[in-house]
Amino acid sequence: MKFSLFAVLAATCVSPTLAEVFLKEQFNDEAWADRWTESSKWKPASEMGKWKHTAGQWYADAEDKGIQTSEDARFYGLSAKLDKPFVSGDKPLVIQYSVKHEQNLDCGGAYIKLLPGGDKFDSASFGGDTPYAVMFGPDVCGTSNKKTHVIFHYDKKKDNLLIKKEVSTETDNLTHLYTLILNPDNTFQVLIDNKSVRKGTLDEHFDFLPDKEIKDPKASKPADWVDEAKIPDPEDKKPEGWDDIPAQIPDPEATKPDDWDDEDDGEWEPPMLDNPEYKGEWKQKKIDNPDYKGKWVHPMIANPDYEYDADMYKVCKDGCTHVGFEIWQVKTGTLFDDIIVTDSIEEAEAFAQETFFKKKDAEKKMYDEHMEKQRAADTDMDDDYMGDMGGLDMDGMMGDEL
C-alpha cells in the first residue's frame, strides 16, 4: 500500500498550507555542521567516528550530499534542534528520512531518534542513555537480526515499548526511504519506499495497555480433574521371556584365529552381532482414558486494571525538540539524507517526491555501472593472475622438488 498526496487530500479535505514542518534537512550546504552537534562527551574520542559530508559512491547528483559514517568499529552521535517543538495533539507525527548502506552492512544501526529536552537538552552528551520519545529505523547485525525499529516511549509505564512483531528492512546498497506515521486515533503506519510494511493500532502492536482479560484468581483446577487422555491397557501383558532375549549375541560364524595365543592374547571371545530376535524394551499399549475430561482451561475474567488510554499516541505531550543519531557500526559507509519531521502526511509525500523519487533511478543507473566496472576489473585481475601462473616452469619446479 502507498500513501498518495491526492488521495489523502480528497479523503480529509485538509489544505496542505495548514501543515507544519518542524525539521527539513537535506545536508546540501556546508552550514549543516552548524545546525548539527556531534556527541563529543558521549564516549572517549578514540571510540567516536567522524561524519563525512558526501554524496557517496553512486548518486543522482554529486552536489546532492548527505552525511556518512566513515570509520569502522566506531560510535556515531549527532543531533539537531527542531525549528520549533512538536507537541502531540490533533495532528499526526510523521518522521521520514533516507538511508543508503554502501558498505554491505554486516552489523550496525541506522535509526533516528525524536527527543524531548528543550533548552536543557545536552547535545554534546547525547548518546544511548539519553531519553527519547521515538526510535525509528533500520538495524542490522548478522543474518538473523535485520529489522526496522519502531519504539515509542510511554510515560505511564516509564518504559520504551518495542513493536511486538518485527518490521522488515532493506539491506542492499541503494538508498531507501523510511517513513513513520503516528496518528491521533492511536494508529500507526511504517512505509519503506512509500510502500506500507506495517500498520495497525498501538494497543494491538505494542504493550501500552494491560490485557483486557486475566485468569480468574479464584479459579483452580478441580482436584479430581482427569487430564490424561491415554492410560496403559490393563489387558496388555508383557510376554514371558521378553526380558531374557539379549540385544546382542556372539557371531555364530566367527572362529578363533589359528595364531591366537590364549596365554599372550587372553581368552578369545567371538565378536558380537545385533540379535534379530531382540525387540527392544517392552512398552505397554495405551488406550483412551474413559475418565478423560479434556484439557482444563483456566476461566478468564475482565481485568479490573484495564483502562483504554486515548492518549497513547502522545509521545511528545510535553514537546519534542531535537532529532539525533546515536549508533554503533562495525563496517561503516551508511549515508543519511532528506530528513523531515512534520504533522502532515501530504507534506512528507511531497518531500519524498522532490527528493527520493526524483533521485532513485539515476542513482540505480550509476550503481549498476559501478558494479559492472568492478566485475570487469575483478575478471581482469583473475586473468592476469592466471597469466602469471602460466609463465612458470611447473615441470622444472617439480623436478627441483623431486
Tab-separated table of C-alpha atoms in Angstrom:
chain	number	residue	atom	x	y	z
A	1	MET	CA	0.000	0.000	0.000
A	2	LYS	CA	1.193	3.512	-0.832
A	3	PHE	CA	0.077	6.798	0.650
A	4	SER	CA	-0.853	9.334	-2.030
A	5	LEU	CA	-0.887	13.105	-1.713
A	6	PHE	CA	-4.075	13.454	-3.730
A	7	ALA	CA	-5.835	10.553	-2.045
A	8	VAL	CA	-5.136	11.981	1.405
A	9	LEU	CA	-6.299	15.439	0.418
A	10	ALA	CA	-9.501	14.097	-1.087
A	11	ALA	CA	-10.221	11.996	1.983
A	12	THR	CA	-9.523	14.654	4.574
A	13	CYS	CA	-10.268	17.892	2.705
A	14	VAL	CA	-7.358	19.407	4.631
A	15	SER	CA	-5.288	22.017	2.858
A	16	PRO	CA	-1.527	21.365	2.840
A	17	THR	CA	-1.000	25.033	3.776
A	18	LEU	CA	-2.069	24.117	7.305
A	19	ALA	CA	0.844	21.721	7.643
A	20	GLU	CA	3.767	22.459	9.897
A	21	VAL	CA	7.293	21.286	9.199
A	22	PHE	CA	9.411	21.038	12.326
A	23	LEU	CA	12.608	19.967	10.578
A	24	LYS	CA	13.641	19.596	6.959
A	25	GLU	CA	17.279	18.681	6.407
A	26	GLN	CA	18.942	17.887	3.062
A	27	PHE	CA	22.605	18.476	4.046
A	28	ASN	CA	23.284	20.316	0.796
A	29	ASP	CA	25.396	23.112	2.273
A	30	GLU	CA	28.483	23.331	4.421
A	31	ALA	CA	26.406	25.010	7.137
A	32	TRP	CA	24.889	21.643	8.046
A	33	ALA	CA	27.676	21.283	10.614
A	34	ASP	CA	26.403	24.414	12.365
A	35	ARG	CA	22.885	23.012	12.579
A	36	TRP	CA	24.030	19.654	13.943
A	37	THR	CA	26.124	18.941	17.031
A	38	GLU	CA	28.393	15.936	17.442
A	39	SER	CA	28.217	13.969	20.703
A	40	SER	CA	31.677	14.941	21.899
A	41	LYS	CA	31.053	13.933	25.537
A	42	TRP	CA	29.214	10.648	24.976
A	43	LYS	CA	32.243	8.373	24.520
A	44	PRO	CA	36.036	8.813	24.533
A	45	ALA	CA	37.211	10.498	21.342
A	46	SER	CA	39.077	7.325	20.318
A	47	GLU	CA	35.763	5.431	20.175
A	48	MET	CA	33.864	8.032	18.152
A	49	GLY	CA	33.721	8.012	14.347
A	50	LYS	CA	33.779	11.022	12.064
A	51	TRP	CA	30.888	12.036	9.827
A	52	LYS	CA	31.691	12.560	6.160
A	53	HIS	CA	29.770	15.114	4.048
A	54	THR	CA	29.369	13.366	0.694
A	55	ALA	CA	27.021	12.111	-1.996
A	56	GLY	CA	28.595	8.673	-1.661
A	57	GLN	CA	29.985	6.423	-4.370
A	58	TRP	CA	26.810	6.335	-6.504
A	59	TYR	CA	24.252	9.106	-6.713
A	60	ALA	CA	21.943	11.124	-8.949
A	61	ASP	CA	23.784	14.400	-8.344
A	62	ALA	CA	27.277	14.796	-6.907
A	63	GLU	CA	26.189	18.060	-5.273
A	64	ASP	CA	23.235	16.434	-3.518
A	65	LYS	CA	25.001	15.315	-0.375
A	66	GLY	CA	24.210	13.579	2.871
A	67	ILE	CA	26.210	12.571	5.935
A	68	GLN	CA	28.006	9.233	6.025
A	69	THR	CA	29.717	7.129	8.674
A	70	SER	CA	33.382	6.808	7.714
A	71	GLU	CA	35.390	4.812	10.301
A	72	ASP	CA	34.903	1.132	11.123
A	73	ALA	CA	34.050	-0.075	14.626
A	74	ARG	CA	33.056	3.302	15.993
A	75	PHE	CA	30.173	5.028	17.763
A	76	TYR	CA	28.457	7.910	15.985
A	77	GLY	CA	26.462	10.610	17.735
A	78	LEU	CA	24.838	13.650	16.152
A	79	SER	CA	21.780	15.757	16.995
A	80	ALA	CA	19.936	18.836	15.767
A	81	LYS	CA	17.283	21.118	17.216
A	82	LEU	CA	13.864	21.249	15.582
A	83	ASP	CA	12.791	24.582	14.135
A	84	LYS	CA	10.048	24.542	16.744
A	85	PRO	CA	8.903	21.940	19.290
A	86	PHE	CA	6.490	19.250	18.157
A	87	VAL	CA	3.702	18.740	20.708
A	88	SER	CA	1.377	15.751	20.316
A	89	GLY	CA	-2.130	16.986	19.594
A	90	ASP	CA	-4.807	16.525	16.957
A	91	LYS	CA	-2.418	16.030	14.020
A	92	PRO	CA	-0.182	13.135	13.003
A	93	LEU	CA	3.515	12.873	13.738
A	94	VAL	CA	5.462	11.996	10.586
A	95	ILE	CA	9.183	11.163	10.629
A	96	GLN	CA	10.838	10.411	7.299
A	97	TYR	CA	14.443	10.067	6.142
A	98	SER	CA	16.602	8.153	3.669
A	99	VAL	CA	19.306	5.556	4.341
A	100	LYS	CA	21.924	4.144	1.977
A	101	HIS	CA	24.280	1.344	3.046
A	102	GLU	CA	27.237	1.454	0.652
A	103	GLN	CA	29.343	-0.976	2.695
A	104	ASN	CA	27.338	-4.235	2.619
A	105	LEU	CA	26.369	-3.575	6.235
A	106	ASP	CA	27.123	-6.547	8.493
A	107	CYS	CA	26.417	-5.075	11.909
A	108	GLY	CA	25.237	-1.600	12.774
A	109	GLY	CA	22.314	0.678	13.421
A	110	ALA	CA	20.878	3.356	11.144
A	111	TYR	CA	17.940	4.568	13.203
A	112	ILE	CA	16.881	8.093	14.102
A	113	LYS	CA	15.509	9.336	17.421
A	114	LEU	CA	12.992	12.063	18.227
A	115	LEU	CA	13.937	13.616	21.536
A	116	PRO	CA	12.475	15.766	24.316
A	117	GLY	CA	14.605	18.090	26.425
A	118	GLY	CA	14.034	21.622	25.245
A	119	ASP	CA	16.652	24.122	26.375
A	120	LYS	CA	18.031	21.549	28.819
A	121	PHE	CA	18.928	19.102	26.047
A	122	ASP	CA	22.657	18.350	26.239
A	123	SER	CA	23.730	17.852	22.621
A	124	ALA	CA	27.373	17.133	23.473
A	125	SER	CA	26.379	14.296	25.833
A	126	PHE	CA	23.623	12.853	23.627
A	127	GLY	CA	24.008	9.073	23.450
A	128	GLY	CA	22.420	5.706	24.067
A	129	ASP	CA	21.157	6.585	27.550
A	130	THR	CA	19.521	9.873	26.551
A	131	PRO	CA	15.722	9.722	26.997
A	132	TYR	CA	13.810	9.661	23.717
A	133	ALA	CA	10.194	9.745	22.525
A	134	VAL	CA	10.583	7.753	19.294
A	135	MET	CA	13.274	5.462	17.918
A	136	PHE	CA	12.755	4.515	14.296
A	137	GLY	CA	14.795	2.978	11.503
A	138	PRO	CA	16.969	0.091	10.327
A	139	ASP	CA	19.199	-2.094	12.480
A	140	VAL	CA	21.254	-4.995	11.132
A	141	CYS	CA	23.592	-7.425	12.871
A	142	GLY	CA	24.322	-10.775	11.270
A	143	THR	CA	21.960	-12.782	9.122
A	144	SER	CA	19.195	-13.233	11.693
A	145	ASN	CA	18.859	-9.682	13.060
A	146	LYS	CA	17.592	-7.473	10.233
A	147	LYS	CA	14.742	-5.189	11.203
A	148	THR	CA	13.306	-1.698	11.283
A	149	HIS	CA	12.973	-0.461	14.853
A	150	VAL	CA	9.685	1.120	15.908
A	151	ILE	CA	9.870	2.103	19.573
A	152	PHE	CA	7.688	4.574	21.466
A	153	HIS	CA	8.269	5.911	24.958
A	154	TYR	CA	5.225	5.609	27.244
A	155	ASP	CA	5.282	7.857	30.288
A	156	LYS	CA	2.676	5.869	32.209
A	157	LYS	CA	4.957	2.830	32.219
A	158	LYS	CA	8.162	4.867	32.202
A	159	ASP	CA	9.356	2.494	29.516
A	160	ASN	CA	10.278	2.307	25.843
A	161	LEU	CA	7.859	-0.021	24.074
A	162	LEU	CA	9.132	-2.150	21.181
A	163	ILE	CA	6.817	-3.238	18.405
A	164	LYS	CA	5.752	-6.840	19.059
A	165	LYS	CA	6.177	-8.162	15.524
A	166	GLU	CA	9.419	-7.221	13.789
A	167	VAL	CA	9.275	-4.935	10.771
A	168	SER	CA	11.385	-5.812	7.736
A	169	THR	CA	14.213	-3.632	6.469
A	170	GLU	CA	16.243	-3.130	3.288
A	171	THR	CA	19.856	-4.325	3.224
A	172	ASP	CA	21.085	-3.667	-0.322
A	173	ASN	CA	23.480	-0.856	-1.303
A	174	LEU	CA	20.906	1.620	-2.629
A	175	THR	CA	19.044	4.475	-0.946
A	176	HIS	CA	15.754	3.605	0.736
A	177	LEU	CA	13.132	5.862	2.260
A	178	TYR	CA	11.777	5.167	5.765
A	179	THR	CA	8.537	6.784	6.921
A	180	LEU	CA	6.768	6.518	10.278
A	181	ILE	CA	3.265	7.922	10.777
A	182	LEU	CA	1.749	8.154	14.264
A	183	ASN	CA	-1.898	9.217	14.226
A	184	PRO	CA	-4.096	10.878	16.887
A	185	ASP	CA	-6.537	7.943	16.668
A	186	ASN	CA	-3.866	5.672	18.190
A	187	THR	CA	-2.907	4.039	14.907
A	188	PHE	CA	0.469	3.948	13.183
A	189	GLN	CA	1.981	3.020	9.852
A	190	VAL	CA	5.503	2.220	8.643
A	191	LEU	CA	6.399	2.689	4.993
A	192	ILE	CA	9.584	1.792	3.154
A	193	ASP	CA	9.998	3.433	-0.245
A	194	ASN	CA	6.407	4.644	0.096
A	195	LYS	CA	5.050	1.098	0.486
A	196	SER	CA	3.299	0.107	3.693
A	197	VAL	CA	5.112	-2.675	5.556
A	198	ARG	CA	3.246	-2.484	8.882
A	199	LYS	CA	0.201	-0.665	10.220
A	200	GLY	CA	-2.389	-1.083	12.944
A	201	THR	CA	-3.445	0.098	16.369
A	202	LEU	CA	-0.987	0.953	19.108
A	203	ASP	CA	-2.645	-1.281	21.687
A	204	GLU	CA	-2.514	-4.274	19.336
A	205	HIS	CA	1.116	-3.896	18.230
A	206	PHE	CA	2.688	-2.517	21.416
A	207	ASP	CA	2.335	-3.216	25.139
A	208	PHE	CA	0.803	0.140	26.031
A	209	LEU	CA	-2.126	-1.405	27.897
A	210	PRO	CA	-2.622	-4.348	30.249
A	211	ASP	CA	-4.539	-7.352	28.956
A	212	LYS	CA	-8.286	-6.897	28.718
A	213	GLU	CA	-8.794	-10.274	30.361
A	214	ILE	CA	-6.842	-12.153	33.013
A	215	LYS	CA	-7.066	-15.609	34.537
A	216	ASP	CA	-9.631	-15.767	37.311
A	217	PRO	CA	-7.517	-15.797	40.501
A	218	LYS	CA	-10.351	-17.568	42.350
A	219	ALA	CA	-10.490	-20.483	39.916
A	220	SER	CA	-8.288	-23.562	40.076
A	221	LYS	CA	-8.315	-26.979	38.501
A	222	PRO	CA	-10.511	-29.399	40.495
A	223	ALA	CA	-8.549	-31.978	42.449
A	224	ASP	CA	-10.390	-34.837	40.713
A	225	TRP	CA	-9.893	-33.451	37.214
A	226	VAL	CA	-8.565	-36.145	34.884
A	227	ASP	CA	-6.379	-34.681	32.155
A	228	GLU	CA	-4.605	-37.859	30.975
A	229	ALA	CA	-6.026	-38.621	27.543
A	230	LYS	CA	-4.425	-42.084	27.400
A	231	ILE	CA	-3.827	-44.782	30.017
A	232	PRO	CA	-1.958	-48.115	29.947
A	233	ASP	CA	-4.100	-51.001	28.619
A	234	PRO	CA	-4.701	-53.282	31.607
A	235	GLU	CA	-5.281	-56.194	29.213
A	236	ASP	CA	-1.858	-55.844	27.634
A	237	LYS	CA	0.711	-58.078	29.375
A	238	LYS	CA	4.437	-58.456	28.796
A	239	PRO	CA	5.133	-61.837	27.070
A	240	GLU	CA	7.037	-64.389	29.102
A	241	GLY	CA	10.765	-64.462	28.432
A	242	TRP	CA	10.706	-60.959	26.825
A	243	ASP	CA	13.476	-59.680	29.112
A	244	ASP	CA	15.576	-62.832	28.603
A	245	ILE	CA	16.295	-62.036	24.953
A	246	PRO	CA	19.688	-60.286	24.764
A	247	ALA	CA	20.238	-57.303	22.493
A	248	GLN	CA	23.421	-58.872	21.066
A	249	ILE	CA	24.640	-62.418	20.544
A	250	PRO	CA	28.034	-63.926	19.638
A	251	ASP	CA	28.653	-64.246	15.906
A	252	PRO	CA	27.964	-67.962	15.255
A	253	GLU	CA	30.195	-67.947	12.182
A	254	ALA	CA	33.228	-66.473	13.935
A	255	THR	CA	36.141	-68.774	14.783
A	256	LYS	CA	39.250	-68.227	16.822
A	257	PRO	CA	42.204	-67.316	14.600
A	258	ASP	CA	44.858	-70.019	14.198
A	259	ASP	CA	47.593	-67.761	15.513
A	260	TRP	CA	45.616	-66.764	18.614
A	261	ASP	CA	47.592	-67.489	21.795
A	262	ASP	CA	45.379	-67.576	24.891
A	263	GLU	CA	48.376	-67.096	27.128
A	264	ASP	CA	49.619	-63.991	25.292
A	265	ASP	CA	46.371	-62.668	23.847
A	266	GLY	CA	43.948	-63.641	26.569
A	267	GLU	CA	40.822	-65.706	26.276
A	268	TRP	CA	39.362	-65.377	22.784
A	269	GLU	CA	35.789	-64.107	22.546
A	270	PRO	CA	33.777	-64.074	19.335
A	271	PRO	CA	32.577	-60.653	18.064
A	272	MET	CA	29.003	-59.696	18.934
A	273	LEU	CA	26.139	-59.149	16.492
A	274	ASP	CA	22.755	-57.496	16.883
A	275	ASN	CA	20.241	-60.123	17.887
A	276	PRO	CA	17.471	-60.367	15.260
A	277	GLU	CA	15.160	-61.784	17.950
A	278	TYR	CA	15.590	-58.746	20.218
A	279	LYS	CA	12.519	-56.457	20.160
A	280	GLY	CA	13.696	-53.745	22.473
A	281	GLU	CA	12.202	-52.548	25.737
A	282	TRP	CA	8.612	-53.711	26.188
A	283	LYS	CA	6.067	-50.924	26.387
A	284	GLN	CA	2.512	-51.402	27.460
A	285	LYS	CA	-0.080	-50.337	24.908
A	286	LYS	CA	-2.133	-47.205	25.547
A	287	ILE	CA	-5.887	-46.879	25.286
A	288	ASP	CA	-8.279	-43.945	25.514
A	289	ASN	CA	-8.962	-42.940	29.098
A	290	PRO	CA	-12.709	-43.294	29.715
A	291	ASP	CA	-12.464	-40.738	32.559
A	292	TYR	CA	-10.652	-38.091	30.479
A	293	LYS	CA	-12.384	-34.708	30.724
A	294	GLY	CA	-10.242	-32.809	28.263
A	295	LYS	CA	-7.586	-30.176	28.880
A	296	TRP	CA	-8.573	-27.909	31.734
A	297	VAL	CA	-8.833	-24.281	30.651
A	298	HIS	CA	-8.410	-21.577	33.240
A	299	PRO	CA	-11.507	-19.336	33.216
A	300	MET	CA	-10.865	-15.721	32.232
A	301	ILE	CA	-12.379	-12.598	33.735
A	302	ALA	CA	-12.295	-8.924	32.828
A	303	ASN	CA	-9.087	-7.289	34.038
A	304	PRO	CA	-10.042	-4.712	36.683
A	305	ASP	CA	-6.808	-2.827	35.918
A	306	TYR	CA	-7.554	-2.479	32.211
A	307	GLU	CA	-8.371	1.008	31.043
A	308	TYR	CA	-8.120	2.248	27.487
A	309	ASP	CA	-5.818	5.225	27.058
A	310	ALA	CA	-6.892	7.580	24.275
A	311	ASP	CA	-3.570	9.421	24.633
A	312	MET	CA	-1.183	6.564	23.810
A	313	TYR	CA	-0.048	8.437	20.706
A	314	LYS	CA	1.043	11.465	22.741
A	315	VAL	CA	4.715	10.538	22.865
A	316	CYS	CA	5.554	14.248	22.718
A	317	LYS	CA	2.886	15.571	25.050
A	318	ASP	CA	5.418	17.839	26.740
A	319	GLY	CA	7.106	18.674	23.470
A	320	CYS	CA	9.877	17.072	21.402
A	321	THR	CA	12.653	19.457	20.465
A	322	HIS	CA	15.518	17.520	18.833
A	323	VAL	CA	16.339	14.672	16.480
A	324	GLY	CA	19.505	12.638	16.570
A	325	PHE	CA	21.514	9.606	15.523
A	326	GLU	CA	23.376	7.566	18.140
A	327	ILE	CA	24.613	4.379	16.541
A	328	TRP	CA	27.398	1.803	16.512
A	329	GLN	CA	28.698	0.368	13.258
A	330	VAL	CA	31.276	-2.359	12.709
A	331	LYS	CA	31.673	-1.734	8.980
A	332	THR	CA	30.843	1.832	8.044
A	333	GLY	CA	29.526	3.583	4.990
A	334	THR	CA	25.874	4.347	5.803
A	335	LEU	CA	24.656	7.636	4.347
A	336	PHE	CA	21.703	9.573	5.804
A	337	ASP	CA	19.774	12.259	3.951
A	338	ASP	CA	16.471	14.066	3.356
A	339	ILE	CA	15.079	14.165	6.892
A	340	ILE	CA	11.663	15.655	7.567
A	341	VAL	CA	9.626	15.880	10.766
A	342	THR	CA	6.126	17.196	10.140
A	343	ASP	CA	2.496	16.894	11.188
A	344	SER	CA	1.377	16.357	7.589
A	345	ILE	CA	1.324	13.146	5.577
A	346	GLU	CA	0.890	15.250	2.441
A	347	GLU	CA	3.994	17.288	3.235
A	348	ALA	CA	6.077	14.142	3.747
A	349	GLU	CA	4.773	12.677	0.499
A	350	ALA	CA	5.602	15.846	-1.427
A	351	PHE	CA	9.105	15.921	0.075
A	352	ALA	CA	9.593	12.269	-0.886
A	353	GLN	CA	8.701	13.094	-4.486
A	354	GLU	CA	11.107	16.050	-4.518
A	355	THR	CA	13.996	14.013	-3.134
A	356	PHE	CA	13.960	10.223	-3.014
A	357	PHE	CA	11.777	9.515	-6.036
A	358	LYS	CA	13.465	12.206	-8.112
A	359	LYS	CA	16.903	10.698	-7.500
A	360	LYS	CA	16.466	6.947	-7.204
A	361	ASP	CA	16.516	5.924	-10.890
A	362	ALA	CA	19.674	7.895	-11.701
A	363	GLU	CA	21.353	6.514	-8.576
A	364	LYS	CA	20.434	2.957	-9.562
A	365	LYS	CA	21.877	3.530	-13.068
A	366	MET	CA	25.175	4.776	-11.642
A	367	TYR	CA	25.267	1.897	-9.142
A	368	ASP	CA	24.753	-0.687	-11.900
A	369	GLU	CA	27.560	0.900	-13.950
A	370	HIS	CA	29.810	0.916	-10.883
A	371	MET	CA	29.176	-2.761	-10.215
A	372	GLU	CA	29.746	-3.684	-13.868
A	373	LYS	CA	33.123	-1.918	-13.837
A	374	GLN	CA	34.015	-3.679	-10.597
A	375	ARG	CA	33.105	-7.082	-12.029
A	376	ALA	CA	35.178	-6.358	-15.135
A	377	ALA	CA	38.140	-5.288	-13.004
A	378	ASP	CA	37.858	-8.454	-10.911
A	379	THR	CA	37.793	-10.567	-14.086
A	380	ASP	CA	40.880	-8.804	-15.479
A	381	MET	CA	42.695	-9.355	-12.188
A	382	ASP	CA	41.879	-13.065	-12.287
A	383	ASP	CA	43.070	-13.288	-15.912
A	384	ASP	CA	46.327	-11.503	-15.057
A	385	TYR	CA	46.917	-13.848	-12.143
A	386	MET	CA	46.360	-16.935	-14.276
A	387	GLY	CA	48.626	-15.443	-16.962
A	388	ASP	CA	51.427	-15.036	-14.449
A	389	MET	CA	50.942	-18.611	-13.334
A	390	GLY	CA	51.137	-19.747	-16.961
A	391	GLY	CA	54.659	-18.363	-17.253
A	392	LEU	CA	56.002	-20.614	-14.534
A	393	ASP	CA	58.038	-23.745	-15.404
A	394	MET	CA	55.933	-26.188	-13.405
A	395	ASP	CA	57.892	-29.242	-14.646
A	396	GLY	CA	61.141	-27.611	-13.605
A	397	MET	CA	59.732	-26.721	-10.225
A	398	MET	CA	58.540	-30.269	-9.649
A	399	GLY	CA	61.903	-31.559	-10.781
A	400	ASP	CA	63.695	-29.455	-8.210
A	401	GLU	CA	61.353	-30.700	-5.551
A	402	LEU	CA	61.946	-34.304	-6.537
